[in-house]
Amino acid sequence: MNGFAIVWQERALFLEGLWNTVSLVVAAIAISVPLSALGAVVLVEAPRPVARLARALIDLTRCVPFLLLAYVIYYGLPQLGLRFDAWWAGLVTMTLYNAAYLAEIFRSAWLALPKEGFEAARAYGFRPATLYRRIVLPQIAYASAPLVGGQIIVMIKDSALLMIITVREISFAANSINANYFTPFAPFVVAIGMYWMLSLIVEAWVRRVASGARLRYG
């Protein structure tokens, strides 16, 4: 049987893999973005001892290979009494790993913004919460959108490594079809196409955000 016919026959496995990949990435973004924004605030404005501790934790997370972190969370934590199933272990891994990178992206974008607008807002009596919500965070979001988009694409690609801890994502589906039917070309080509499609969606979002930023901030 033709390899692509086999892929079509096993399309439910691929659709499950696509759903798990998308749901993992979306959930990791939803959790890691607020967490990393808080991390950026701590890095920039917290007292020095607290900022140094946050810096050490972020640097440690960024230095650990993604796959090793997944192994520790899925296979290591149960020995300490904390057990996750494969999907949740993948989500925790992706959230922690990418929050560290996003915190550094947001911190760099924050420090690169002109300070005059922040000083003017303080002079007009903006409270810190209002200042962050209406001025600081929106500008950081627009300034860092291309880098955040790149990091999301990295998240999509890194999700393929989660097949090692039995997460049933896109690469898991392709590998399962290859193992059962001994036809590697078609399933892996389809998997590549799926990753490419997801990356193109992210790139389109980045272009839209950048266009909105130009209209709003010139």
CSV table of C-alpha atoms in Angstrom, one decimal:
chain,number,residue,atom,x,y,z
A,1,MET,CA,0.0,0.0,0.0
A,2,ASN,CA,1.2,3.5,-0.8
A,3,GLY,CA,2.7,5.3,2.1
A,4,PHE,CA,0.4,8.3,1.9
A,5,ALA,CA,-2.6,6.0,1.6
A,6,ILE,CA,-1.4,4.4,4.9
A,7,VAL,CA,-1.2,7.9,6.5
A,8,TRP,CA,-4.7,8.6,5.3
A,9,GLN,CA,-5.9,5.3,6.8
A,10,GLU,CA,-4.3,6.2,10.1
A,11,ARG,CA,-5.3,9.9,10.0
A,12,ALA,CA,-7.0,9.6,13.4
A,13,LEU,CA,-3.6,9.0,14.9
A,14,PHE,CA,-2.2,12.1,13.2
A,15,LEU,CA,-5.2,14.2,14.2
A,16,GLU,CA,-4.7,13.1,17.8
A,17,GLY,CA,-1.1,14.1,17.6
A,18,LEU,CA,-1.9,17.4,16.1
A,19,TRP,CA,-4.4,18.1,18.8
A,20,ASN,CA,-2.0,17.2,21.6
A,21,THR,CA,0.8,19.3,20.0
A,22,VAL,CA,-1.5,22.4,19.7
A,23,SER,CA,-3.1,22.0,23.1
A,24,LEU,CA,0.3,21.6,24.8
A,25,VAL,CA,1.8,24.7,23.0
A,26,VAL,CA,-1.3,26.8,23.7
A,27,ALA,CA,-1.5,25.8,27.3
A,28,ALA,CA,2.2,26.4,27.8
A,29,ILE,CA,1.9,29.8,26.3
A,30,ALA,CA,-1.1,30.7,28.4
A,31,ILE,CA,0.8,29.8,31.6
A,32,SER,CA,4.4,30.8,30.7
A,33,VAL,CA,3.7,34.3,29.4
A,34,PRO,CA,2.2,35.7,32.6
A,35,LEU,CA,4.8,33.8,34.6
A,36,SER,CA,7.6,35.2,32.5
A,37,ALA,CA,6.2,38.7,32.6
A,38,LEU,CA,6.2,38.5,36.4
A,39,GLY,CA,9.8,37.2,36.2
A,40,ALA,CA,10.8,40.2,34.0
A,41,VAL,CA,9.3,42.5,36.6
A,42,VAL,CA,11.3,40.8,39.4
A,43,LEU,CA,14.5,40.9,37.3
A,44,VAL,CA,14.1,44.7,36.6
A,45,GLU,CA,12.5,46.1,39.7
A,46,ALA,CA,12.9,43.7,42.6
A,47,PRO,CA,15.4,44.3,45.4
A,48,ARG,CA,18.9,43.1,44.4
A,49,PRO,CA,18.9,39.8,46.4
A,50,VAL,CA,15.5,38.8,45.0
A,51,ALA,CA,16.5,39.7,41.5
A,52,ARG,CA,19.8,37.7,41.8
A,53,LEU,CA,17.9,34.6,43.0
A,54,ALA,CA,15.4,35.0,40.1
A,55,ARG,CA,18.4,35.4,37.7
A,56,ALA,CA,20.0,32.2,39.0
A,57,LEU,CA,16.9,30.2,38.6
A,58,ILE,CA,16.2,31.5,35.1
A,59,ASP,CA,19.8,30.8,34.0
A,60,LEU,CA,19.7,27.3,35.5
A,61,THR,CA,16.6,26.5,33.6
A,62,ARG,CA,18.0,27.9,30.4
A,63,CYS,CA,21.2,25.8,30.7
A,64,VAL,CA,19.4,22.5,31.2
A,65,PRO,CA,18.6,20.6,27.9
A,66,PHE,CA,14.9,20.5,27.2
A,67,LEU,CA,14.9,16.7,27.0
A,68,LEU,CA,16.8,16.3,30.3
A,69,LEU,CA,14.3,18.5,32.0
A,70,ALA,CA,11.5,16.3,30.6
A,71,TYR,CA,13.2,13.2,31.9
A,72,VAL,CA,13.6,14.7,35.4
A,73,ILE,CA,9.9,15.8,35.6
A,74,TYR,CA,8.5,12.6,34.1
A,75,TYR,CA,10.8,9.9,35.5
A,76,GLY,CA,12.6,11.7,38.4
A,77,LEU,CA,9.9,13.5,40.3
A,78,PRO,CA,7.8,10.3,41.0
A,79,GLN,CA,10.7,9.2,43.3
A,80,LEU,CA,10.0,12.3,45.3
A,81,GLY,CA,6.3,11.5,45.4
A,82,LEU,CA,5.2,13.9,42.6
A,83,ARG,CA,3.8,12.1,39.6
A,84,PHE,CA,2.5,13.5,36.4
A,85,ASP,CA,1.0,11.6,33.4
A,86,ALA,CA,2.8,12.1,30.1
A,87,TRP,CA,0.7,15.0,28.8
A,88,TRP,CA,1.0,17.0,32.1
A,89,ALA,CA,4.7,16.2,32.4
A,90,GLY,CA,5.1,17.6,28.9
A,91,LEU,CA,3.1,20.7,29.8
A,92,VAL,CA,5.2,21.4,33.0
A,93,THR,CA,8.4,20.9,31.0
A,94,MET,CA,7.4,23.3,28.2
A,95,THR,CA,6.1,25.9,30.7
A,96,LEU,CA,9.2,26.0,32.9
A,97,TYR,CA,11.6,25.8,30.0
A,98,ASN,CA,10.0,28.5,27.9
A,99,ALA,CA,9.1,30.8,30.8
A,100,ALA,CA,12.8,31.2,31.5
A,101,TYR,CA,13.5,32.3,27.9
A,102,LEU,CA,10.5,34.5,27.7
A,103,ALA,CA,11.4,36.3,30.9
A,104,GLU,CA,14.8,37.2,29.4
A,105,ILE,CA,13.1,38.3,26.2
A,106,PHE,CA,10.6,40.6,28.1
A,107,ARG,CA,13.4,41.9,30.3
A,108,SER,CA,15.5,42.9,27.3
A,109,ALA,CA,12.5,44.5,25.6
A,110,TRP,CA,11.7,46.4,28.7
A,111,LEU,CA,15.2,47.8,29.1
A,112,ALA,CA,15.3,48.9,25.4
A,113,LEU,CA,12.1,51.0,25.7
A,114,PRO,CA,12.4,54.8,26.1
A,115,LYS,CA,12.0,55.8,29.7
A,116,GLU,CA,10.4,59.2,29.0
A,117,GLY,CA,6.9,57.7,28.7
A,118,PHE,CA,7.2,55.8,32.0
A,119,GLU,CA,8.4,58.9,33.8
A,120,ALA,CA,5.6,61.0,32.3
A,121,ALA,CA,3.0,58.5,33.5
A,122,ARG,CA,4.5,58.5,37.0
A,123,ALA,CA,4.4,62.3,36.9
A,124,TYR,CA,0.7,62.2,36.0
A,125,GLY,CA,0.1,60.0,39.1
A,126,PHE,CA,-0.3,56.6,37.5
A,127,ARG,CA,-0.2,53.9,40.1
A,128,PRO,CA,2.3,51.0,39.5
A,129,ALA,CA,-0.5,48.5,38.6
A,130,THR,CA,-2.1,50.9,36.1
A,131,LEU,CA,1.4,51.9,34.8
A,132,TYR,CA,2.2,48.2,34.1
A,133,ARG,CA,-1.2,47.3,32.6
A,134,ARG,CA,-1.7,50.3,30.3
A,135,ILE,CA,1.8,51.4,29.4
A,136,VAL,CA,4.7,49.1,30.3
A,137,LEU,CA,3.3,45.7,29.4
A,138,PRO,CA,1.6,46.6,26.1
A,139,GLN,CA,4.8,48.2,24.8
A,140,ILE,CA,6.9,45.2,25.9
A,141,ALA,CA,4.4,42.9,24.1
A,142,TYR,CA,4.7,44.8,20.9
A,143,ALA,CA,8.4,45.2,21.0
A,144,SER,CA,9.1,41.6,21.8
A,145,ALA,CA,6.5,40.1,19.5
A,146,PRO,CA,9.0,38.9,16.8
A,147,LEU,CA,11.2,37.2,19.5
A,148,VAL,CA,8.2,35.7,21.2
A,149,GLY,CA,7.0,34.4,17.9
A,150,GLY,CA,10.3,32.8,17.4
A,151,GLN,CA,10.2,31.2,20.8
A,152,ILE,CA,6.7,29.8,20.1
A,153,ILE,CA,8.1,28.2,17.0
A,154,VAL,CA,10.9,26.7,19.1
A,155,MET,CA,8.1,25.4,21.5
A,156,ILE,CA,6.3,23.7,18.6
A,157,LYS,CA,9.5,22.0,17.4
A,158,ASP,CA,10.6,21.0,21.0
A,159,SER,CA,7.2,19.3,21.5
A,160,ALA,CA,8.5,16.6,19.2
A,161,LEU,CA,11.0,15.6,21.9
A,162,LEU,CA,8.2,14.8,24.2
A,163,MET,CA,7.5,11.5,22.3
A,164,ILE,CA,10.4,10.2,24.4
A,165,ILE,CA,8.2,10.4,27.5
A,166,THR,CA,5.3,8.9,25.5
A,167,VAL,CA,3.3,12.1,24.8
A,168,ARG,CA,1.2,11.2,21.7
A,169,GLU,CA,2.1,14.3,19.7
A,170,ILE,CA,2.8,14.7,15.9
A,171,SER,CA,6.2,12.9,15.9
A,172,PHE,CA,4.8,10.1,18.0
A,173,ALA,CA,2.1,9.6,15.4
A,174,ALA,CA,4.6,9.5,12.6
A,175,ASN,CA,7.0,7.2,14.4
A,176,SER,CA,4.1,4.8,15.3
A,177,ILE,CA,3.0,4.5,11.7
A,178,ASN,CA,6.6,3.9,10.6
A,179,ALA,CA,7.1,1.2,13.3
A,180,ASN,CA,3.8,-0.6,12.3
A,181,TYR,CA,4.0,-0.3,8.5
A,182,PHE,CA,7.8,0.1,7.9
A,183,THR,CA,7.1,3.2,5.7
A,184,PRO,CA,9.1,6.1,7.0
A,185,PHE,CA,8.9,8.6,4.2
A,186,ALA,CA,5.2,9.5,4.0
A,187,PRO,CA,4.4,9.8,7.8
A,188,PHE,CA,7.5,11.9,8.4
A,189,VAL,CA,6.8,14.2,5.4
A,190,VAL,CA,3.3,14.7,6.7
A,191,ALA,CA,4.7,15.5,10.2
A,192,ILE,CA,7.0,18.0,8.7
A,193,GLY,CA,4.1,19.6,6.9
A,194,MET,CA,2.1,19.9,10.1
A,195,TYR,CA,5.0,21.6,11.9
A,196,TRP,CA,5.5,23.9,9.0
A,197,MET,CA,1.8,24.8,8.9
A,198,LEU,CA,1.8,25.6,12.7
A,199,SER,CA,5.0,27.7,12.2
A,200,LEU,CA,3.4,29.7,9.4
A,201,ILE,CA,0.4,30.5,11.6
A,202,VAL,CA,2.7,31.8,14.2
A,203,GLU,CA,4.6,33.9,11.6
A,204,ALA,CA,1.3,35.4,10.4
A,205,TRP,CA,0.4,36.3,13.9
A,206,VAL,CA,3.8,38.0,14.4
A,207,ARG,CA,3.4,40.1,11.2
A,208,ARG,CA,-0.1,41.2,12.3
A,209,VAL,CA,1.1,42.2,15.7
A,210,ALA,CA,4.1,44.1,14.2
A,211,SER,CA,1.7,45.9,11.8
A,212,GLY,CA,-0.5,46.9,14.7
A,213,ALA,CA,2.5,48.2,16.6
A,214,ARG,CA,3.6,50.4,13.7
A,215,LEU,CA,0.1,51.9,13.5
A,216,ARG,CA,-0.1,52.5,17.2
A,217,TYR,CA,3.4,53.6,18.1
A,218,GLY,CA,4.7,54.8,14.7
